[in-house]
Short mmCIF file of C-alpha atoms and ligand atoms in Angstrom, two decimals:
data_model
loop_
_atom_site.label_atom_id
_atom_site.label_comp_id
_atom_site.label_asym_id
_atom_site.label_seq_id
_atom_site.Cartn_x
_atom_site.Cartn_y
_atom_site.Cartn_z
CA MET A 1 -87.15 -5.49 100.98
CA GLN A 2 -86.07 -5.51 97.35
CA GLU A 3 -83.93 -2.54 96.36
CA LYS A 4 -85.15 -0.25 93.60
CA TYR A 5 -83.40 -1.01 90.32
CA ILE A 6 -81.49 2.03 89.08
CA PRO A 7 -80.84 1.82 85.34
CA HIS A 8 -77.46 2.82 84.04
CA GLU A 9 -78.77 4.27 80.82
CA ILE A 10 -82.21 5.35 79.62
CA LEU A 11 -83.87 6.93 76.59
CA LEU A 12 -85.19 10.48 76.63
CA ILE A 13 -87.77 11.39 74.05
CA LYS A 14 -88.79 14.85 72.96
CA ASN A 15 -92.10 14.99 71.17
CA GLY A 16 -92.19 16.18 67.58
CA GLU A 17 -95.19 17.98 66.19
CA LEU A 18 -97.03 17.02 69.34
CA ALA A 19 -95.89 20.10 71.12
CA LEU A 20 -97.93 22.20 68.69
CA LYS A 21 -101.21 20.46 69.22
CA GLY A 22 -102.67 22.54 72.05
CA LEU A 23 -105.92 21.02 73.23
CA ASN A 24 -105.39 17.65 71.58
CA ARG A 25 -102.02 17.26 73.14
CA ARG A 26 -103.11 14.83 75.82
CA THR A 27 -104.75 12.47 73.35
CA PHE A 28 -101.66 12.62 71.19
CA GLU A 29 -99.30 11.96 74.06
CA GLU A 30 -101.38 9.05 75.24
CA ALA A 31 -101.40 7.52 71.75
CA LEU A 32 -97.64 7.92 71.60
CA MET A 33 -97.18 6.24 74.99
CA THR A 34 -99.44 3.33 73.96
CA ASN A 35 -97.59 2.91 70.65
CA LEU A 36 -94.21 3.03 72.39
CA ARG A 37 -95.26 0.37 74.90
CA TYR A 38 -96.43 -1.89 72.08
CA ARG A 39 -93.29 -1.42 70.01
CA LEU A 40 -90.96 -1.99 72.95
CA ARG A 41 -92.53 -5.32 73.84
CA HIS A 42 -89.77 -7.35 72.17
CA ALA A 43 -86.93 -5.38 73.74
CA GLY A 44 -87.68 -6.36 77.35
CA ASP A 45 -89.31 -4.70 80.37
CA PHE A 46 -89.32 -0.93 80.48
CA ILE A 47 -91.00 1.72 82.57
CA LEU A 48 -92.38 4.64 80.59
CA ARG A 49 -93.13 7.95 82.20
CA LYS A 50 -93.91 11.42 81.11
CA ALA A 51 -92.76 14.64 82.74
CA GLN A 52 -91.77 18.11 81.62
CA SER A 53 -92.68 17.41 77.95
CA THR A 54 -90.24 14.50 77.86
CA ILE A 55 -90.94 10.79 77.83
CA TYR A 56 -88.53 8.65 79.84
CA ILE A 57 -87.95 5.06 78.86
CA GLU A 58 -86.19 3.24 81.66
CA PRO A 59 -85.06 -0.39 81.65
CA LYS A 60 -86.65 -2.32 84.51
CA ASN A 61 -83.80 -4.79 84.81
CA ASP A 62 -80.53 -5.83 83.18
CA TYR A 63 -82.32 -7.97 80.60
CA ALA A 64 -83.99 -5.02 78.92
CA ASP A 65 -82.13 -4.38 75.67
CA LEU A 66 -81.52 -0.66 75.18
CA GLU A 67 -79.98 -1.20 71.76
CA GLU A 68 -83.14 -2.89 70.52
CA ALA A 69 -85.30 -0.29 72.25
CA CYS A 70 -83.44 2.46 70.35
CA ASP A 71 -84.06 0.65 67.09
CA ALA A 72 -87.78 0.32 67.84
CA VAL A 73 -88.15 3.91 69.05
CA SER A 74 -86.48 5.25 65.89
CA ARG A 75 -89.48 3.96 63.91
CA VAL A 76 -92.28 5.24 66.12
CA PHE A 77 -94.07 8.22 64.56
CA GLY A 78 -94.61 11.33 66.67
CA ILE A 79 -91.00 11.62 67.81
CA ALA A 80 -88.72 14.36 66.48
CA ALA A 81 -85.56 13.29 68.27
CA PHE A 82 -84.43 11.16 71.14
CA SER A 83 -81.25 10.50 73.07
CA ARG A 84 -79.58 7.83 75.10
CA ALA A 85 -78.69 9.27 78.46
CA ARG A 86 -76.56 8.18 81.41
CA VAL A 87 -78.36 8.33 84.73
CA THR A 88 -76.58 9.45 87.91
CA ALA A 89 -77.44 10.69 91.36
CA LYS A 90 -78.14 14.40 91.66
CA ASP A 91 -74.71 15.11 93.02
CA LEU A 92 -72.10 17.30 91.33
CA VAL A 93 -69.14 14.93 91.85
CA ALA A 94 -71.17 11.96 90.63
CA ILE A 95 -72.18 13.96 87.54
CA GLN A 96 -68.57 14.98 86.82
CA GLN A 97 -67.30 11.42 87.08
CA ALA A 98 -70.16 9.95 85.09
CA THR A 99 -69.63 12.49 82.27
CA VAL A 100 -66.01 11.50 81.79
CA GLU A 101 -66.78 7.80 82.09
CA TYR A 102 -69.84 7.82 79.81
CA LEU A 103 -68.45 10.05 77.08
CA GLY A 104 -64.79 8.99 77.32
CA ASP A 105 -64.49 7.76 73.71
CA ARG A 106 -66.03 10.86 72.25
CA LEU A 107 -64.08 13.21 74.48
CA ALA A 108 -60.89 11.52 73.34
CA THR A 109 -61.62 12.16 69.64
CA ALA A 110 -63.30 15.58 69.82
CA LYS A 111 -61.22 18.75 69.58
CA THR A 112 -63.73 21.14 71.10
CA PHE A 113 -66.69 20.76 73.43
CA LYS A 114 -69.28 22.65 75.42
CA VAL A 115 -71.36 21.72 78.45
CA GLU A 116 -74.94 22.93 78.55
CA ALA A 117 -76.82 22.43 81.80
CA LYS A 118 -80.55 22.58 82.51
CA ARG A 119 -81.82 22.61 86.03
CA ALA A 120 -85.49 21.63 86.04
CA ASP A 121 -85.24 20.67 89.70
CA LYS A 122 -84.63 24.03 91.35
CA SER A 123 -83.76 22.44 94.69
CA PHE A 124 -80.41 21.34 93.22
CA PRO A 125 -77.87 23.64 94.93
CA TYR A 126 -75.99 24.80 91.78
CA THR A 127 -77.36 27.05 89.04
CA SER A 128 -77.18 25.96 85.41
CA PRO A 129 -74.13 28.15 84.60
CA GLU A 130 -72.39 26.78 87.69
CA ILE A 131 -73.07 23.18 86.66
CA SER A 132 -71.73 23.86 83.14
CA ARG A 133 -68.61 25.45 84.54
CA GLU A 134 -67.93 22.73 87.11
CA VAL A 135 -68.49 19.83 84.71
CA GLY A 136 -66.56 21.62 81.92
CA GLY A 137 -63.62 22.23 84.24
CA TYR A 138 -63.57 18.59 85.30
CA VAL A 139 -63.58 17.42 81.68
CA LEU A 140 -60.70 19.79 80.82
CA SER A 141 -58.65 18.50 83.75
CA HIS A 142 -58.94 14.97 82.29
CA TYR A 143 -58.54 15.74 78.59
CA HIS A 144 -55.78 18.29 78.09
CA HIS A 145 -56.14 18.41 74.31
CA LEU A 146 -59.73 19.69 74.50
CA LYS A 147 -60.81 23.29 74.12
CA VAL A 148 -64.13 24.90 74.96
CA ASP A 149 -66.04 26.26 71.98
CA VAL A 150 -69.40 27.74 72.94
CA HIS A 151 -70.50 28.46 69.36
CA ASN A 152 -69.69 25.37 67.31
CA PRO A 153 -68.40 22.57 69.51
CA ASP A 154 -67.56 19.10 68.14
CA LEU A 155 -69.28 17.65 71.19
CA LEU A 156 -72.20 19.23 72.98
CA ILE A 157 -72.66 17.68 76.41
CA MET A 158 -76.09 18.13 77.97
CA VAL A 159 -76.52 17.81 81.72
CA GLU A 160 -80.11 17.84 82.92
CA ILE A 161 -81.13 17.89 86.53
CA ARG A 162 -84.63 16.49 86.59
CA ASP A 163 -87.07 15.18 89.16
CA PHE A 164 -85.95 11.58 88.92
CA GLY A 165 -82.19 12.09 88.70
CA ALA A 166 -79.41 13.70 86.70
CA TYR A 167 -79.04 12.82 83.03
CA ILE A 168 -76.02 13.20 80.82
CA HIS A 169 -76.30 12.93 77.07
CA ALA A 170 -74.38 14.14 74.09
CA GLN A 171 -76.11 13.24 70.89
CA GLN A 172 -79.62 13.49 69.60
CA LEU A 173 -80.71 10.65 67.39
CA PRO A 174 -83.27 11.45 64.70
CA GLY A 175 -86.81 10.25 65.37
CA ALA A 176 -89.25 9.11 62.68
CA GLY A 177 -91.17 12.42 62.79
CA GLY A 178 -94.87 12.61 61.92
CA MET A 179 -97.81 11.97 64.22
CA PRO A 180 -98.57 8.98 66.47
CA VAL A 181 -100.34 6.20 64.58
CA GLY A 182 -104.04 6.20 65.44
CA THR A 183 -104.41 9.95 65.96
CA GLY A 184 -105.29 10.50 62.29
CA GLY A 185 -108.08 7.93 62.17
CA LYS A 186 -108.20 4.74 60.18
CA ALA A 187 -107.78 4.14 56.43
CA ALA A 188 -107.37 1.18 54.09
CA ILE A 189 -104.24 0.85 51.99
CA MET A 190 -104.76 -0.91 48.67
CA ILE A 191 -101.59 -2.91 48.59
CA SER A 192 -100.20 -4.73 45.58
CA GLY A 193 -96.82 -6.41 45.57
CA GLY A 194 -95.14 -3.43 43.90
CA ILE A 195 -92.79 -0.73 45.03
CA ASP A 196 -95.32 2.08 45.38
CA SER A 197 -98.13 0.96 47.65
CA PRO A 198 -95.93 0.05 50.67
CA VAL A 199 -94.37 3.51 50.42
CA ALA A 200 -97.83 5.10 50.28
CA ALA A 201 -98.77 3.08 53.38
CA TYR A 202 -95.70 4.28 55.23
CA MET A 203 -96.38 7.91 54.31
CA MET A 204 -99.96 7.90 55.55
CA ALA A 205 -99.06 6.01 58.74
CA LYS A 206 -96.58 8.82 59.31
CA ARG A 207 -99.48 11.26 59.32
CA GLY A 208 -101.02 9.30 62.18
CA ILE A 209 -103.26 6.93 60.24
CA GLN A 210 -103.95 3.45 61.51
CA LEU A 211 -103.82 1.14 58.50
CA THR A 212 -105.79 -1.82 57.27
CA GLY A 213 -104.55 -3.58 54.15
CA ILE A 214 -106.63 -4.68 51.16
CA HIS A 215 -105.11 -6.95 48.54
CA PHE A 216 -106.76 -8.34 45.42
CA ALA A 217 -105.51 -11.80 44.51
CA SER A 218 -106.24 -13.79 41.38
CA PRO A 219 -105.25 -17.40 41.92
CA PRO A 220 -104.18 -19.43 40.03
CA TYR A 221 -102.91 -16.56 37.83
CA THR A 222 -101.25 -15.12 40.92
CA SER A 223 -99.35 -17.49 43.17
CA GLU A 224 -99.24 -18.26 46.87
CA ARG A 225 -95.81 -16.65 46.86
CA ALA A 226 -97.22 -13.39 45.51
CA GLU A 227 -99.57 -13.33 48.47
CA GLN A 228 -96.74 -14.10 50.87
CA LYS A 229 -94.83 -11.20 49.35
CA VAL A 230 -97.68 -8.83 50.23
CA ILE A 231 -97.75 -10.19 53.78
CA THR A 232 -94.01 -9.60 54.09
CA LEU A 233 -94.42 -6.05 52.76
CA MET A 234 -97.18 -5.32 55.26
CA GLU A 235 -95.03 -6.69 58.07
CA LYS A 236 -92.16 -4.45 57.00
CA VAL A 237 -94.44 -1.42 56.90
CA GLY A 238 -95.77 -2.57 60.27
CA ARG A 239 -92.39 -1.87 61.83
CA TYR A 240 -93.45 1.77 61.45
CA ALA A 241 -97.22 1.56 61.25
CA GLY A 242 -97.85 -0.89 64.11
CA HIS A 243 -100.22 -3.82 64.02
CA MET A 244 -102.51 -4.22 61.02
CA THR A 245 -104.94 -6.60 59.44
CA LEU A 246 -104.83 -7.64 55.79
CA HIS A 247 -107.98 -8.44 53.84
CA ILE A 248 -107.42 -10.60 50.79
CA VAL A 249 -110.16 -10.24 48.20
CA PRO A 250 -110.57 -12.98 45.56
CA PHE A 251 -110.45 -11.28 42.17
CA THR A 252 -110.11 -14.11 39.67
CA ARG A 253 -113.71 -14.37 38.59
CA ILE A 254 -114.07 -10.63 38.09
CA GLN A 255 -110.96 -10.50 35.94
CA GLU A 256 -112.02 -13.48 33.87
CA GLU A 257 -115.45 -11.98 33.30
CA ILE A 258 -113.93 -8.67 32.24
CA GLN A 259 -111.55 -10.42 29.90
CA ARG A 260 -114.30 -12.51 28.38
CA ASN A 261 -116.87 -9.76 27.92
CA CYS A 262 -115.27 -6.32 27.68
CA PRO A 263 -113.09 -4.57 25.06
CA GLU A 264 -109.43 -5.09 25.77
CA GLU A 265 -108.51 -1.39 25.88
CA TYR A 266 -110.77 -1.01 28.95
CA PHE A 267 -109.60 -4.08 30.92
CA THR A 268 -107.51 -2.16 33.40
CA LEU A 269 -110.04 0.62 33.93
CA ILE A 270 -112.96 -1.70 34.55
CA MET A 271 -110.79 -3.78 36.84
CA ARG A 272 -109.82 -0.66 38.77
CA ARG A 273 -113.47 0.34 39.07
CA PHE A 274 -114.18 -3.03 40.68
CA MET A 275 -111.24 -2.55 43.00
CA MET A 276 -112.61 0.84 44.02
CA ARG A 277 -116.09 -0.51 44.74
CA LEU A 278 -114.83 -3.54 46.66
CA ALA A 279 -112.18 -1.67 48.60
CA GLN A 280 -114.79 0.79 49.84
CA TRP A 281 -116.94 -2.05 51.06
CA VAL A 282 -114.10 -3.64 52.97
CA ALA A 283 -112.95 -0.23 54.23
CA ARG A 284 -116.37 0.73 55.56
CA ASP A 285 -116.78 -2.69 57.13
CA ASN A 286 -113.57 -2.08 59.05
CA ASP A 287 -114.30 1.48 60.23
CA CYS A 288 -111.95 3.08 57.71
CA GLY A 289 -112.77 6.60 56.60
CA ALA A 290 -110.53 6.74 53.51
CA LEU A 291 -108.68 4.69 50.92
CA ILE A 292 -104.98 4.97 50.11
CA THR A 293 -103.30 3.99 46.84
CA GLY A 294 -99.75 4.08 45.56
CA GLU A 295 -100.61 5.91 42.33
CA SER A 296 -98.25 8.46 40.83
CA LEU A 297 -99.43 10.70 38.01
CA GLY A 298 -98.42 9.51 34.56
CA GLN A 299 -96.60 6.40 35.76
CA VAL A 300 -98.82 3.98 33.83
CA ALA A 301 -101.86 4.24 31.55
CA SER A 302 -104.34 4.00 34.42
CA GLN A 303 -102.67 6.88 36.25
CA THR A 304 -103.69 9.75 33.99
CA ILE A 305 -106.28 12.36 34.98
CA PRO A 306 -109.04 10.96 32.71
CA ALA A 307 -108.34 7.39 33.89
CA MET A 308 -108.47 8.40 37.55
CA ALA A 309 -111.68 10.36 36.93
CA VAL A 310 -113.35 7.23 35.55
CA VAL A 311 -112.44 5.36 38.74
CA ASP A 312 -112.85 8.15 41.30
CA CYS A 313 -116.43 8.89 40.28
CA LEU A 314 -117.34 5.72 42.18
CA ALA A 315 -115.66 6.89 45.40
CA HIS A 316 -117.80 7.82 48.37
CA MET A 317 -114.85 8.43 50.65
CA PRO A 318 -111.59 10.38 50.28
CA VAL A 319 -108.90 8.60 48.26
CA PHE A 320 -105.41 9.51 49.42
CA ARG A 321 -102.57 9.22 46.90
CA PRO A 322 -99.50 10.39 48.77
CA LEU A 323 -97.17 9.57 45.85
CA ILE A 324 -99.14 11.40 43.20
CA GLY A 325 -96.50 14.09 42.58
CA MET A 326 -93.41 12.00 43.17
CA ASP A 327 -90.84 10.64 40.72
CA LYS A 328 -89.99 6.94 40.74
CA GLU A 329 -86.50 7.65 42.11
CA GLU A 330 -87.97 9.50 45.08
CA ILE A 331 -90.35 6.62 45.75
CA VAL A 332 -87.54 4.07 45.44
CA ALA A 333 -85.41 6.06 47.90
CA ILE A 334 -88.15 5.80 50.52
CA SER A 335 -88.75 2.12 49.79
CA ARG A 336 -85.06 1.46 50.40
CA LYS A 337 -85.16 3.46 53.60
CA ILE A 338 -88.09 1.47 54.98
CA ASP A 339 -86.58 -1.78 53.66
CA THR A 340 -89.44 -2.81 51.38
CA PHE A 341 -87.56 -2.39 48.07
CA GLU A 342 -85.85 -5.79 47.93
CA THR A 343 -89.14 -7.56 48.64
CA SER A 344 -91.08 -5.41 46.16
CA ILE A 345 -88.80 -6.28 43.25
CA GLN A 346 -89.21 -10.03 43.66
CA PRO A 347 -90.75 -11.15 40.37
CA TYR A 348 -94.16 -12.57 41.29
CA GLU A 349 -97.16 -11.83 39.11
CA ASP A 350 -99.67 -9.27 40.37
CA CYS A 351 -103.32 -9.42 39.30
CA CYS A 352 -102.80 -6.22 37.28
CA THR A 353 -99.89 -7.56 35.25
CA VAL A 354 -101.65 -10.81 34.39
CA PHE A 355 -104.47 -9.08 32.51
CA THR A 356 -102.66 -6.02 31.17
CA PRO A 357 -104.03 -4.99 27.76
CA ARG A 358 -101.57 -4.43 24.91
CA HIS A 359 -102.95 -0.97 24.16
CA PRO A 360 -104.63 0.45 27.25
CA CYS A 361 -106.81 3.52 26.83
CA THR A 362 -105.15 6.55 28.48
CA ARG A 363 -107.90 9.10 27.73
CA PRO A 364 -111.07 7.16 28.50
CA LYS A 365 -114.58 8.60 28.34
CA ARG A 366 -116.69 7.72 31.32
CA ARG A 367 -119.76 6.99 29.22
CA LEU A 368 -117.90 4.50 27.04
CA VAL A 369 -116.36 2.70 30.00
CA GLU A 370 -119.74 2.44 31.69
CA GLU A 371 -121.22 1.08 28.49
CA ALA A 372 -118.45 -1.51 28.17
CA GLU A 373 -118.99 -2.50 31.79
CA SER A 374 -122.79 -2.73 31.54
CA VAL A 375 -122.63 -6.27 30.11
CA LEU A 376 -121.37 -7.51 33.51
CA ASP A 377 -123.51 -8.32 36.53
CA VAL A 378 -121.63 -5.98 38.86
CA GLU A 379 -123.75 -6.74 41.93
CA ALA A 380 -123.38 -10.49 41.66
CA LEU A 381 -119.64 -10.33 41.02
CA MET A 382 -119.17 -8.02 44.00
CA LYS A 383 -121.22 -10.24 46.29
CA ASP A 384 -119.24 -13.26 45.22
CA ALA A 385 -115.90 -11.54 45.86
CA LEU A 386 -116.93 -10.12 49.24
CA GLU A 387 -118.07 -13.52 50.43
CA GLY A 388 -114.59 -14.87 49.75
CA VAL A 389 -112.62 -12.21 51.66
CA ARG A 390 -110.01 -13.67 54.01
CA THR A 391 -108.71 -11.62 56.92
CA LEU A 392 -105.24 -12.07 58.36
CA LYS A 393 -103.97 -10.44 61.53
CA LEU A 394 -100.37 -9.40 61.10
P1 ATP B 401 -97.50 -0.58 42.99
O1 ATP B 401 -96.02 -0.42 42.86
O2 ATP B 401 -98.01 -0.13 44.32
O3 ATP B 401 -97.93 -1.97 42.59
P2 ATP B 401 -97.99 0.37 40.38
O4 ATP B 401 -97.18 1.49 39.95
O5 ATP B 401 -97.62 -1.00 39.95
O6 ATP B 401 -98.15 0.41 41.95
P3 ATP B 401 -100.70 -0.13 39.51
O7 ATP B 401 -100.40 -1.57 39.39
O8 ATP B 401 -101.39 0.58 38.40
O9 ATP B 401 -99.43 0.75 39.86
O10 ATP B 401 -101.55 0.09 40.80
C1 ATP B 401 -101.82 1.36 41.28
C2 ATP B 401 -102.30 1.23 42.72
O11 ATP B 401 -103.48 0.42 42.76
C3 ATP B 401 -101.32 0.54 43.61
O12 ATP B 401 -100.36 1.41 44.12
C4 ATP B 401 -102.21 -0.01 44.69
O13 ATP B 401 -102.56 0.99 45.62
C5 ATP B 401 -103.45 -0.40 43.90
N1 ATP B 401 -103.38 -1.81 43.49
C6 ATP B 401 -102.89 -2.32 42.34
N2 ATP B 401 -102.95 -3.67 42.34
C7 ATP B 401 -103.50 -4.02 43.51
C8 ATP B 401 -103.83 -5.28 44.12
N3 ATP B 401 -103.59 -6.44 43.53
N4 ATP B 401 -104.39 -5.26 45.35
C9 ATP B 401 -104.61 -4.09 45.98
N5 ATP B 401 -104.32 -2.89 45.47
C10 ATP B 401 -103.77 -2.85 44.25
MG1 MG B 402 -98.71 -2.75 40.74
#
């Protein structure tokens, strides 16, 4: 018979906001487990199990890469903190030896420490204070420079006696926070190639939203490389948001018609009204209940209250703008954190920049915009664009 594989080290995950969610908790935990399984697929074979409000991620064999698993887990929403933990038998001597062996480097550099024990398995013959004392004493006998500090130790060693074994860990790693993707429903992110929309996507995925991307492309004014840039951005966001699809909507004809027939000061607004109409179509077609944009109040002419009013009056679903009250520096800081910044600043033309008017109207009147737009055959242009939508699975 094949012997059971006992991993040397595992990951322990404490749920974040999940703990608060009362009745929905099960759904949330299941979504988190599903997302974790999906994200760990490149790191090797792992067993995931749930017990005592902790998720255990255990390597199935020596090929499973715990380093890579840590990296993946740190980007899964719904996790407040997690730790790497050494696994040993539920035996005091084994625990003492494993503590010194596992944390040797840290014990050598720390000045003070404390052992905190938790005995979830009450059949273990020592109480928690006894375990702390015994393990602490053993550590002191090996590292004479160390002192115990129960209030503010340099190194806090946790020993947990659980159903499946004893775990030793010393450092919590920060999780990505938020809610598991999928628990907040589905929404469509209107993604350009800029800095803002990928950040907006990340922020809403963090609130548990499963994303679908919508991108308006205007070839030949916008290039193949501009489109590739959007794909790369979506893939980078996908490291947090999970798998997504991207719908690319052809926008050239609409923009040319606007340019040919409408007053220049309204170009951007009329274009944005088309984007709103089309995005809702694609969103509804893909079971999305809301749209997301990367708009930030006052950033450009089309991001004033009157300009947004002229576009939002066409909306039949909520439009989320998570960046609306943020400064550019704050947005850039997040884009650097999620590693989209360097891609976003690559200089490829976006459909907005190609047709930017010299003097855009910042305080538009709805009636005047509608009048300017009325020369266009909106229905026909929409139909034409929707027929040309291409869908990519990322
Ligand atoms: P970003 O940095 O996201 O490009 P921005 O500051 O350049 O934003 P705008 O170009 O006015 O602002 O666009 C505002 C929002 O409209 C974007 O954040 C995005 O959600 C949406 N948007 C703009 N262009 C496109 C496009 N080509 N395809 C899809 N959505 C777009
Ligand atoms: Mg833009």
